Amino acid sequence: MTEEFDTLVGAWFRDRAVPDPVSMATVYASLVTLPPRSDRRRPRLSAVAAAVAVLMVALGTVAILGLPRSSGGPLVPLPPDPAAFAGDPRVAACFGDTAPVEFVFEMPHAHDYQRHLPNMLLAPELNVEEPGFVVIYAAGAHPMTGPAESMPLGPDHRTICVLVSDMPSVYDDVDISRMQVDLGDAGTGTPAPSRSAPPDSGPPTTPTEAPAPSWAADLIAQIECDGQPQSIGGETGEVVGEAGSSVSPQAAMTAFLASTSFASVPVKGYEMTDREGHYARFTNSVDDRVKAIVIVRERSPDQGRGVWTPVGLRACDQSEFAPGDGLSFDQKLWLDGNGDVERADRIHSSRGPEHCGWQTAVFLWFEGSQYIRDPPGALADLTVVAFDANTALPDGARDTGLHTDDWRLFVEDGAGAVWIETSDGTVERWGRLRDEVGCM
Amino acid sequence: MDMEVALDSSTRPQDRSLAPLVAAANGGDRDAFRTLVEPYLGVALGASTLLTGSAADGADAVQEALLSAWQGLPTLREADAFPAWFRKHVVRAASHIRRVRDRHRVMQLDPATAGANDLERVVEGRSLSRAFDRLDEPDRLLLALHHVWGLPVAETADLLGVPAGTVKSRVHYAMQRLRAAYDAEARR
């Protein structure tokens, strides 16, 4: 992380953190018009609801606005009748006295919210051990905007409130079909069938049950590498990038590529070559040869709005990617004597991680050993030979021809170091690390 | 790396108990509630604008937070914990609004760069806006809490629901991802 970037980020945060006068005035206006406690209804349509309406129009989904609302018919089995919680302060804390309530139930652990409500979108703030108290408002009701101003929702969609540690959170437009109040000891309680899934049709199909398409298997055989592929990633199976979870395959890829700090894959040049069921395949190719494959899979599908997550990744050596596609991890590739990119599994370098205090160091991986440029001597104890910022090439030094814009690599057989000639003619000695080190 | 901008520390009410104000607000006194929240509105709006990605959504989030704090005041156990408690409302409202908005858009909006006064800075700011928008919610939240609110580690950990010992490394990793996203944007 460079100081320049830190400065840029600091300035950007400062700029962005200054509220604009119009927004400030809006907030102040709402402050002076807070409703009395006996009427908690919000006095106006929220700006976000209006914005969502505009966006829906823009996205061509306005047609659904005219559809009749869900009849609000009960699901089976029913959660406890709200009357069972009459007088419970948690209902009031979830604004249950300002909007008609259809269902109320308790979650032993808030982090199980997607087991109770499988179609609910991700809510990271609920990933806590504490119990959760769920209030589901009647169809069309909203505790903030009131029925006249609430957004039309699809069948089985409701506004809900979840109370955790006295903190209410309100979620709009939650699909409560497949709601499950009692998870049972093993969390395998019978899901409540929805109108779209009659009781005799069996449990809804989930991506984990659906077989993966053939193109999602044996990824290693699908990439066309000139040499050994990278050891990162793996075959389709477990999640390989939780941070890549998103609402569409493309968005999941975008998020994944922005977050793969510890994998070196191209950040551009992908094409969605296949999509079938709950799977999609993205490939990055050079001259029609596949160099990287990412499989994303949809979890908790909900009428096309499930969560997509990378579940498979195979990639060739970094040197085989198109230079213009960039790398997701900040690795410097070296050139050989002819000026061609050398394979990264032979040589590459990268800066040391800041969180371990190694940001002034440069790590060099060369033919199975790890060397370090370490001016402050942060890792001096771990090297065979100490770093020297200004030395001379030993008599037996051999020019490997390997170079970058700034450095040229020299080696001597049997030495515990390599020598780097910098662009200004200075020669540095980089010591070899006794054991490969990493920083988590 | 020391870039925290603890905007609300300078405007924090003087060292006096908040209990009388909380008690009065609990009794329905809106002026007392206003006095309670007023010092925190500016930074709350700045942070929620960052978290939601737009000034309008940020203002909406603060309004929701004000309303839920007003309604939920009887559940506040420790009056002097009001500032942290109010921040929780802001963060949750902003996260909620962001999620709702994200479901209804495909392309990320490109918020204007406030205060930019030259072309280079405009371009950098735009890339950074896009990069920040590409981060996932926990990263956005963490960086906003860290850089805008400058919260102590313990409160950040509490807000995020993570062990206090992991906050610093999480900030580091989030910054790395921001850097990677920024570099990717710059290469576009």
XYZ file of C-alpha atoms in Angstrom:
628
model
C 0.000 0.000 0.000
C 1.704 3.197 -1.081
C 1.676 6.393 0.901
C 0.302 8.140 -2.172
C -2.691 5.844 -2.232
C -3.229 6.256 1.512
C -3.226 10.028 1.056
C -5.640 9.778 -1.826
C -7.986 7.560 0.196
C -7.766 9.854 3.209
C -8.650 12.908 1.125
C -11.449 11.049 -0.612
C -12.991 9.958 2.669
C -12.760 13.481 4.008
C -14.436 14.871 0.878
C -17.157 12.269 0.900
C -17.809 12.596 4.625
C -18.791 16.241 4.338
C -22.579 16.304 4.095
C -24.111 18.507 1.470
C -26.371 21.321 2.718
C -29.479 20.018 0.950
C -29.259 16.602 2.591
C -28.532 18.211 5.918
C -31.612 20.393 5.583
C -33.686 17.314 4.723
C -32.478 15.538 7.838
C -33.162 18.553 10.014
C -36.634 18.863 8.567
C -37.392 15.271 9.498
C -36.045 15.889 12.970
C -38.475 18.660 13.704
C -41.384 16.662 12.330
C -40.842 13.480 14.289
C -44.189 11.905 14.960
C -45.515 11.769 18.494
C -44.914 8.408 20.126
C -48.532 7.423 19.758
C -48.275 7.663 15.962
C -45.079 6.183 14.645
C -46.070 6.372 11.034
C -43.605 8.147 8.877
C -45.114 11.365 7.551
C -43.911 11.058 3.994
C -42.696 8.670 1.322
C -39.028 8.066 1.913
C -36.597 9.237 -0.706
C -35.255 5.714 -1.097
C -38.691 4.344 -1.829
C -39.172 7.046 -4.421
C -35.771 6.294 -5.878
C -36.556 2.590 -6.038
C -39.798 3.398 -7.829
C -37.913 5.490 -10.364
C -35.356 2.758 -10.865
C -38.041 0.157 -11.323
C -39.590 2.291 -14.019
C -36.193 2.725 -15.604
C -35.602 -1.005 -15.539
C -38.909 -1.679 -17.203
C -40.431 -3.442 -14.255
C -43.162 -0.923 -13.770
C -45.661 -3.437 -15.108
C -45.670 -5.254 -11.814
C -46.881 -2.166 -10.054
C -50.327 -2.666 -11.456
C -50.657 -6.264 -10.411
C -53.026 -7.081 -7.617
C -51.362 -7.667 -4.306
C -51.016 -11.065 -2.782
C -54.140 -12.109 -1.008
C -51.942 -12.506 2.017
C -53.242 -15.971 2.647
C -51.560 -17.765 5.507
C -48.714 -20.162 4.975
C -48.749 -23.627 6.500
C -47.652 -24.365 9.151
C -48.359 -21.023 10.699
C -45.998 -19.286 13.053
C -47.576 -18.460 16.390
C -50.472 -16.080 16.189
C -49.329 -12.533 16.918
C -51.906 -12.506 19.685
C -49.645 -14.904 21.566
C -47.200 -12.045 21.871
C -49.732 -9.419 22.911
C -48.099 -6.969 25.299
C -44.631 -8.277 24.483
C -42.388 -5.180 24.458
C -40.401 -6.690 21.605
C -43.402 -6.295 19.312
C -43.588 -2.603 20.149
C -39.834 -2.245 19.741
C -40.339 -3.603 16.230
C -43.036 -1.000 15.587
C -45.696 -3.672 15.868
C -48.187 -1.151 17.173
C -47.907 1.033 14.092
C -48.641 -1.526 11.389
C -50.809 -4.639 11.287
C -48.795 -7.731 12.116
C -49.348 -11.045 10.387
C -46.748 -13.335 11.974
C -44.405 -13.239 14.926
C -41.763 -15.777 15.887
C -38.473 -16.145 17.707
C -35.145 -17.293 16.287
C -32.858 -18.903 18.887
C -29.935 -17.448 16.960
C -30.185 -14.473 14.636
C -27.531 -15.923 12.344
C -30.028 -18.597 11.331
C -32.201 -16.008 9.603
C -31.743 -17.589 6.174
C -32.700 -20.978 7.559
C -35.918 -19.518 8.917
C -36.464 -17.354 5.850
C -34.554 -19.117 3.046
C -35.412 -16.477 0.477
C -34.291 -13.531 2.540
C -31.289 -11.724 1.081
C -28.027 -11.480 2.961
C -28.130 -9.372 6.122
C -24.615 -9.428 7.617
C -25.736 -7.539 10.705
C -27.781 -10.596 11.677
C -24.742 -12.849 11.747
C -24.688 -12.935 15.546
C -25.362 -15.597 18.157
C -28.022 -13.573 19.991
C -31.693 -14.506 19.642
C -33.712 -12.711 17.017
C -37.340 -11.688 17.287
C -39.137 -11.576 13.961
C -42.213 -9.485 13.252
C -43.790 -9.888 9.825
C -46.235 -7.181 8.896
C -49.414 -7.876 6.998
C -49.305 -7.821 3.203
C -48.782 -4.258 2.022
C -48.181 -2.878 5.499
C -45.045 -0.975 6.410
C -44.229 0.465 9.829
C -42.507 3.534 8.422
C -44.410 4.548 5.357
C -47.891 3.282 6.156
C -50.080 1.276 3.811
C -50.894 4.130 1.469
C -47.285 4.840 0.724
C -45.728 1.416 0.821
C -44.276 -0.161 -2.280
C -46.337 -2.867 -3.974
C -44.828 -6.243 -3.152
C -44.981 -9.578 -4.905
C -46.908 -12.582 -3.623
C -45.532 -13.792 -0.304
C -43.415 -10.676 -0.026
C -43.656 -8.705 3.190
C -41.912 -6.039 5.156
C -40.403 -7.591 8.265
C -38.618 -6.416 11.380
C -35.928 -8.373 13.212
C -35.090 -7.345 16.756
C -31.648 -8.320 18.025
C -30.327 -7.057 21.361
C -33.018 -4.386 21.470
C -32.050 -3.125 18.026
C -34.798 -3.303 15.408
C -33.920 -3.648 11.737
C -36.628 -3.314 9.124
C -36.321 -5.168 5.817
C -38.517 -4.358 2.845
C -39.712 -6.779 0.247
C -38.739 -10.054 1.933
C -39.997 -13.236 0.283
C -41.392 -15.236 3.179
C -42.359 -18.312 1.172
C -40.598 -21.415 2.506
C -40.596 -19.758 5.913
C -39.594 -22.179 8.622
C -40.343 -21.290 12.221
C -39.074 -24.372 14.007
C -35.759 -25.595 12.694
C -35.780 -28.642 14.929
C -32.669 -29.908 16.683
C -30.811 -30.563 13.471
C -32.276 -27.621 11.657
C -34.169 -29.857 9.296
C -37.698 -28.826 10.122
C -40.263 -29.024 7.396
C -40.339 -25.854 5.377
C -43.668 -24.144 5.069
C -44.937 -24.773 1.572
C -45.809 -21.699 -0.389
C -48.558 -21.206 -2.900
C -46.059 -21.704 -5.685
C -44.956 -25.015 -4.176
C -47.974 -27.074 -3.104
C -47.504 -29.458 -0.183
C -47.573 -32.537 -2.376
C -44.911 -31.292 -4.741
C -42.092 -32.025 -2.333
C -39.528 -29.601 -1.045
C -38.405 -26.884 -3.400
C -35.407 -27.624 -5.539
C -32.253 -25.953 -4.333
C -28.986 -25.529 -6.179
C -27.312 -28.006 -3.875
C -29.752 -30.643 -5.015
C -29.619 -29.834 -8.719
C -26.853 -31.607 -10.596
C -24.131 -29.365 -11.874
C -23.823 -29.091 -15.677
C -21.051 -31.139 -17.248
C -19.061 -28.011 -18.101
C -18.812 -27.194 -14.398
C -16.773 -30.342 -13.776
C -13.138 -31.174 -14.477
C -12.071 -27.580 -14.864
C -8.428 -28.506 -14.880
C -8.958 -30.342 -18.173
C -10.674 -27.328 -19.681
C -7.872 -24.819 -19.298
C -5.224 -24.796 -21.999
C -1.966 -23.886 -20.303
C 1.485 -23.837 -21.836
C 2.928 -25.103 -18.554
C 1.762 -26.083 -15.101
C -1.434 -24.356 -13.947
C -1.451 -22.364 -10.742
C -2.196 -24.176 -7.520
C -4.839 -21.624 -6.504
C -8.546 -22.407 -6.539
C -9.955 -25.832 -7.156
C -12.685 -27.818 -8.825
C -16.354 -26.858 -8.507
C -17.423 -27.433 -4.953
C -16.883 -25.197 -2.014
C -17.081 -21.431 -2.096
C -13.818 -19.930 -3.290
C -14.682 -16.300 -2.751
C -17.369 -15.438 -0.247
C -16.689 -11.764 -0.859
C -17.838 -12.354 -4.428
C -21.408 -13.136 -3.437
C -23.867 -11.027 -5.347
C -27.249 -10.930 -6.989
C -26.232 -11.965 -10.506
C -23.466 -14.072 -12.052
C -21.848 -10.991 -13.564
C -22.021 -9.002 -10.354
C -20.577 -11.954 -8.433
C -17.646 -12.072 -10.837
C -17.073 -8.341 -10.510
C -17.094 -8.560 -6.736
C -14.895 -11.652 -6.747
C -12.273 -10.071 -8.970
C -12.219 -6.985 -6.811
C -11.615 -9.045 -3.693
C -9.222 -11.799 -4.723
C -6.260 -10.252 -2.962
C -4.467 -13.538 -2.605
C -5.041 -15.109 -5.985
C -3.463 -14.017 -9.208
C -6.067 -14.140 -11.920
C -6.889 -11.677 -14.690
C -9.217 -8.921 -13.574
C -10.597 -8.329 -17.066
C -11.342 -10.187 -20.262
C -13.888 -12.689 -18.976
C -16.814 -13.919 -20.988
C -19.818 -15.795 -19.623
C -19.586 -18.786 -21.950
C -22.270 -20.943 -20.344
C -25.225 -20.559 -18.061
C -27.529 -23.374 -17.090
C -29.776 -23.683 -14.078
C -28.001 -22.315 -11.078
C -24.547 -22.352 -12.612
C -22.607 -20.030 -14.891
C -19.138 -20.362 -16.337
C -16.796 -17.462 -17.044
C -13.666 -17.955 -19.101
C -10.699 -15.774 -19.884
C -9.001 -16.732 -23.125
C -5.907 -15.728 -25.046
C -5.926 -16.532 -28.759
C -8.997 -18.719 -28.230
C -7.211 -20.794 -25.597
C -8.846 -20.820 -22.179
C -6.476 -19.526 -19.518
C -8.777 -19.093 -16.544
C -12.181 -20.464 -15.580
C -14.476 -19.325 -12.800
C -17.707 -21.157 -11.980
C -20.344 -19.241 -10.059
C -23.346 -20.881 -8.489
C -26.643 -19.514 -7.282
C -27.595 -20.218 -3.716
C -30.991 -19.620 -2.126
C -32.602 -18.883 -5.480
C -35.587 -16.651 -5.129
C -37.431 -16.001 -8.319
C -34.223 -15.089 -10.085
C -32.820 -13.062 -7.206
C -30.632 -15.621 -5.464
C -27.111 -15.101 -4.262
C -24.370 -15.998 -6.734
C -20.996 -17.084 -5.429
C -17.773 -18.339 -7.051
C -17.428 -22.059 -6.369
C -14.742 -23.164 -8.806
C -11.521 -21.638 -10.099
C -8.682 -22.877 -12.268
C -6.056 -20.692 -13.874
C -2.833 -20.971 -15.845
C 0.418 -19.325 -14.864
C 0.166 -15.549 -14.634
C 2.581 -15.130 -17.526
C 0.061 -16.729 -19.888
C -2.610 -14.085 -19.370
C -3.030 -11.145 -21.709
C -0.985 -8.291 -20.203
C -3.860 -5.877 -20.685
C -6.154 -7.961 -18.487
C -4.207 -7.100 -15.337
C -3.752 -9.238 -12.258
C -5.967 -9.400 -9.215
C -2.995 -9.628 -6.886
C -0.164 -7.141 -7.059
C 2.596 -9.360 -8.473
C 5.356 -8.140 -10.711
C 6.229 -10.441 -13.593
C 9.805 -10.509 -14.883
C 11.107 -10.552 -18.455
C 13.690 -12.931 -19.858
C 16.735 -11.984 -21.916
C 14.612 -11.703 -25.050
C 12.166 -9.366 -23.375
C 9.444 -12.017 -23.149
C 7.447 -12.469 -19.944
C 8.997 -15.224 -17.836
C 6.739 -17.746 -16.141
C 5.642 -16.636 -12.692
C 6.275 -20.101 -11.308
C 9.943 -19.490 -12.150
C 10.208 -15.878 -10.989
C 8.000 -13.110 -9.704
C 8.150 -10.493 -6.987
C 5.739 -8.586 -4.818
C 5.730 -6.027 -2.060
C 5.546 -7.108 1.565
C 2.238 -6.892 3.388
C 1.711 -3.768 5.422
C -0.211 -5.364 8.265
C 2.885 -7.312 9.262
C 5.041 -4.203 9.039
C 6.806 -5.559 5.950
C 5.641 -2.890 3.513
C 9.202 -1.707 2.900
C 10.258 -5.197 1.850
C 10.113 -6.806 -1.572
C 9.817 -10.574 -1.826
C 11.336 -12.344 -4.797
C 10.419 -15.924 -5.670
C 13.036 -17.444 -7.937
C 13.394 -21.110 -8.852
C 11.829 -22.398 -5.664
C 13.573 -20.081 -3.210
C 12.422 -16.871 -1.639
C 14.678 -13.823 -1.419
C 14.007 -10.501 0.187
C 14.909 -6.863 -0.343
C 14.779 -5.717 3.235
C 16.435 -2.311 3.855
C 15.262 -1.925 7.468
C 16.182 -5.501 8.285
C 12.703 -6.447 9.487
C 13.325 -10.088 8.576
C 17.092 -10.111 8.908
C 16.993 -12.981 11.389
C 15.305 -15.190 8.839
C 17.743 -14.768 5.975
C 20.882 -16.759 5.190
C 22.758 -13.592 4.242
C 21.868 -10.040 5.261
C 20.587 -7.462 2.806
C 23.227 -5.106 1.454
C 22.058 -1.904 -0.253
C 25.336 -1.129 -1.960
C 27.789 -3.841 -2.835
C 29.634 -5.257 -5.823
C 28.864 -8.260 -7.959
C 30.909 -11.267 -6.799
C 33.459 -12.654 -9.206
C 31.357 -15.704 -9.930
C 28.154 -13.811 -10.545
C 26.189 -14.819 -13.617
C 23.705 -12.606 -15.460
C 20.432 -14.494 -15.718
C 19.032 -12.074 -18.263
C 15.933 -11.858 -16.096
C 14.903 -8.274 -15.493
C 12.197 -5.720 -14.847
C 12.211 -2.007 -15.585
C 14.133 -1.431 -12.368
C 16.128 -4.561 -11.652
C 18.380 -7.133 -13.314
C 19.047 -10.473 -11.623
C 22.494 -12.003 -11.081
C 23.170 -15.289 -9.307
C 26.166 -17.183 -8.017
C 26.081 -20.926 -7.560
C 25.839 -21.987 -3.945
C 25.336 -18.482 -2.586
C 22.670 -17.685 -0.019
C 21.663 -14.569 -1.920
C 21.026 -13.060 -5.311
C 22.368 -9.789 -6.644
C 20.207 -7.129 -8.198
C 21.569 -4.411 -10.398
C 19.247 -1.430 -10.227
C 18.522 0.973 -13.060
C 21.014 3.496 -11.669
C 23.835 0.935 -11.632
C 23.774 0.207 -7.902
C 24.149 -3.446 -6.929
C 22.123 -4.807 -4.030
C 22.397 -8.175 -2.327
C 19.081 -9.798 -1.431
C 19.379 -12.588 1.121
C 17.615 -15.916 0.750
C 15.053 -16.767 3.417
C 15.828 -19.971 5.273
C 12.191 -20.974 5.080
C 9.406 -19.516 3.038
C 7.560 -16.955 5.119
C 4.096 -15.565 4.803
C 1.929 -13.162 6.708
C -1.724 -13.719 7.490
C -1.431 4.328 8.308
C -3.264 6.943 10.288
C -6.003 8.532 8.303
C -8.904 8.516 10.674
C -11.094 11.566 10.439
C -12.839 11.611 13.761
C -15.279 14.233 12.667
C -17.635 13.912 15.552
C -15.098 13.918 18.343
C -14.804 17.683 18.153
C -18.520 18.170 18.260
C -19.272 15.665 20.983
C -21.321 17.173 23.825
C -19.351 18.293 26.806
C -18.541 15.863 29.542
C -21.884 15.681 31.197
C -24.306 12.856 31.633
C -26.776 12.357 28.876
C -29.242 10.811 31.304
C -31.454 13.918 31.758
C -31.725 14.434 28.006
C -32.456 10.773 27.380
C -35.046 10.754 30.132
C -36.715 13.857 28.726
C -36.675 12.442 25.186
C -38.087 9.230 26.559
C -40.956 11.227 27.885
C -41.706 12.482 24.390
C -39.693 15.706 24.460
C -38.614 16.178 20.862
C -36.391 19.141 21.671
C -34.434 16.973 24.081
C -34.079 14.319 21.400
C -32.937 16.918 18.935
C -30.328 18.184 21.401
C -29.181 14.599 21.850
C -28.697 13.764 18.192
C -27.750 17.120 16.733
C -23.993 16.852 17.382
C -23.863 13.574 15.474
C -25.985 14.406 12.452
C -23.231 15.791 10.260
C -20.932 12.835 10.509
C -23.851 10.419 10.470
C -24.940 11.892 7.160
C -21.421 11.747 5.775
C -20.981 8.131 6.790
C -24.380 7.017 5.556
C -23.791 8.791 2.242
C -20.634 6.744 1.884
C -22.341 3.540 2.883
C -25.343 3.958 0.617
C -23.482 5.566 -2.268
C -25.619 8.649 -2.700
C -26.497 11.778 -0.784
C -30.226 11.154 -1.161
C -29.997 7.609 0.160
C -27.674 8.780 2.905
C -30.200 11.368 4.012
C -32.897 8.733 3.903
C -30.821 6.427 6.069
C -30.289 9.110 8.688
C -33.986 9.868 8.691
C -34.747 6.200 9.224
C -32.157 6.071 11.967
C -33.658 9.116 13.654
C -37.081 7.576 13.535
C -35.980 4.177 14.797
C -33.875 5.761 17.536
C -36.779 7.949 18.545
C -39.091 4.960 18.664
C -36.559 2.682 20.272
C -35.349 5.068 22.939
C -37.163 3.168 25.731
C -34.964 0.164 24.956
C -31.743 2.112 25.572
C -30.411 0.784 28.854
C -27.457 3.091 29.443
C -28.108 6.749 28.683
C -24.476 7.620 28.197
C -24.193 4.933 25.568
C -26.521 6.966 23.382
C -23.903 8.082 20.811
C -22.756 4.529 20.069
C -26.337 3.309 20.137
C -27.390 5.988 17.648
C -24.485 5.081 15.379
C -25.800 1.521 15.305
C -29.136 2.804 14.075
C -27.413 4.816 11.365
C -25.272 1.909 10.222
C -28.192 -0.501 10.117
C -30.438 1.933 8.288
C -27.712 2.680 5.744
C -26.977 -1.023 5.231
C -30.647 -1.712 4.802
C -31.169 1.035 2.263
C -28.098 -0.026 0.355
C -29.415 -3.565 0.085
C -32.806 -2.430 -1.103
C -31.235 -0.167 -3.672
C -28.768 -2.788 -4.877
C -31.588 -5.138 -5.741
C -33.045 -2.629 -8.118
C -30.093 -1.526 -10.108
C -27.637 -3.157 -12.399
C -25.137 -0.441 -13.106
C -23.347 1.261 -10.294
C -23.961 4.957 -10.146
C -21.011 7.268 -10.215
C -21.429 9.748 -7.392
C -19.989 13.180 -7.948
C -16.656 13.864 -6.382
C -17.178 16.588 -3.824
C -14.461 19.169 -3.509
C -12.483 18.035 -6.527
C -10.873 20.983 -8.212
C -8.701 19.569 -10.902
C -9.028 17.008 -13.617
C -6.604 14.500 -12.157
C -8.315 14.538 -8.821
C -11.706 14.182 -10.443
C -10.507 11.098 -12.304
C -8.878 9.638 -9.198
C -11.935 10.370 -7.118
C -14.198 8.771 -9.676
C -12.055 5.640 -9.800
C -12.044 5.519 -6.036
C -15.808 5.949 -5.891
C -16.242 3.059 -8.282
C -13.682 0.976 -6.432
C -15.382 1.649 -3.108
C -18.713 0.739 -4.668
C -17.250 -2.567 -5.850
C -16.333 -3.608 -2.325
C -18.725 -5.865 -0.524
C -20.835 -4.513 2.295
C -18.640 -5.554 5.235
C -15.623 -3.864 3.662
C -17.513 -0.658 2.898
C -18.886 -0.590 6.398
C -15.536 -1.259 7.997
C -13.706 1.412 6.021
C -16.430 3.976 6.592
C -16.404 3.297 10.322
C -12.648 3.425 10.441
C -11.960 6.446 8.274
C -15.021 8.594 8.769
C -16.105 7.931 12.294
C -12.667 7.027 13.588
C -14.291 4.732 16.097
C -12.311 2.897 18.743
C -11.524 -0.700 17.896
C -13.933 -2.011 20.532
C -16.916 -0.110 19.156
C -16.029 -1.000 15.586
C -15.839 -4.651 16.609
C -19.175 -4.379 18.362
C -20.853 -2.760 15.370
C -19.484 -5.361 13.000
C -20.015 -8.289 15.320
C -16.381 -9.418 15.029
C -13.651 -10.036 17.614
C -11.847 -6.829 18.568
C -8.506 -8.447 17.830
C -9.370 -8.838 14.175
C -10.443 -5.265 13.423
C -7.020 -3.945 12.428
C -6.232 -6.821 10.132
C -9.700 -6.570 8.598
C -9.094 -2.891 7.899
C -5.826 -3.808 6.272
C -7.400 -6.444 4.069
C -10.273 -4.129 3.176
C -7.744 -1.475 2.182
C -5.948 -4.038 0.056
C -9.167 -4.904 -1.698
C -9.923 -1.214 -2.184
C -6.475 -0.821 -3.700
C -6.997 -3.806 -5.983
C -10.388 -2.501 -7.065
C -8.929 0.964 -7.587
C -6.107 -0.405 -9.711
C -8.607 -2.427 -11.706
C -10.690 0.696 -12.265
C -7.637 2.670 -13.274
C -6.764 0.028 -15.871
C -10.196 0.117 -17.461
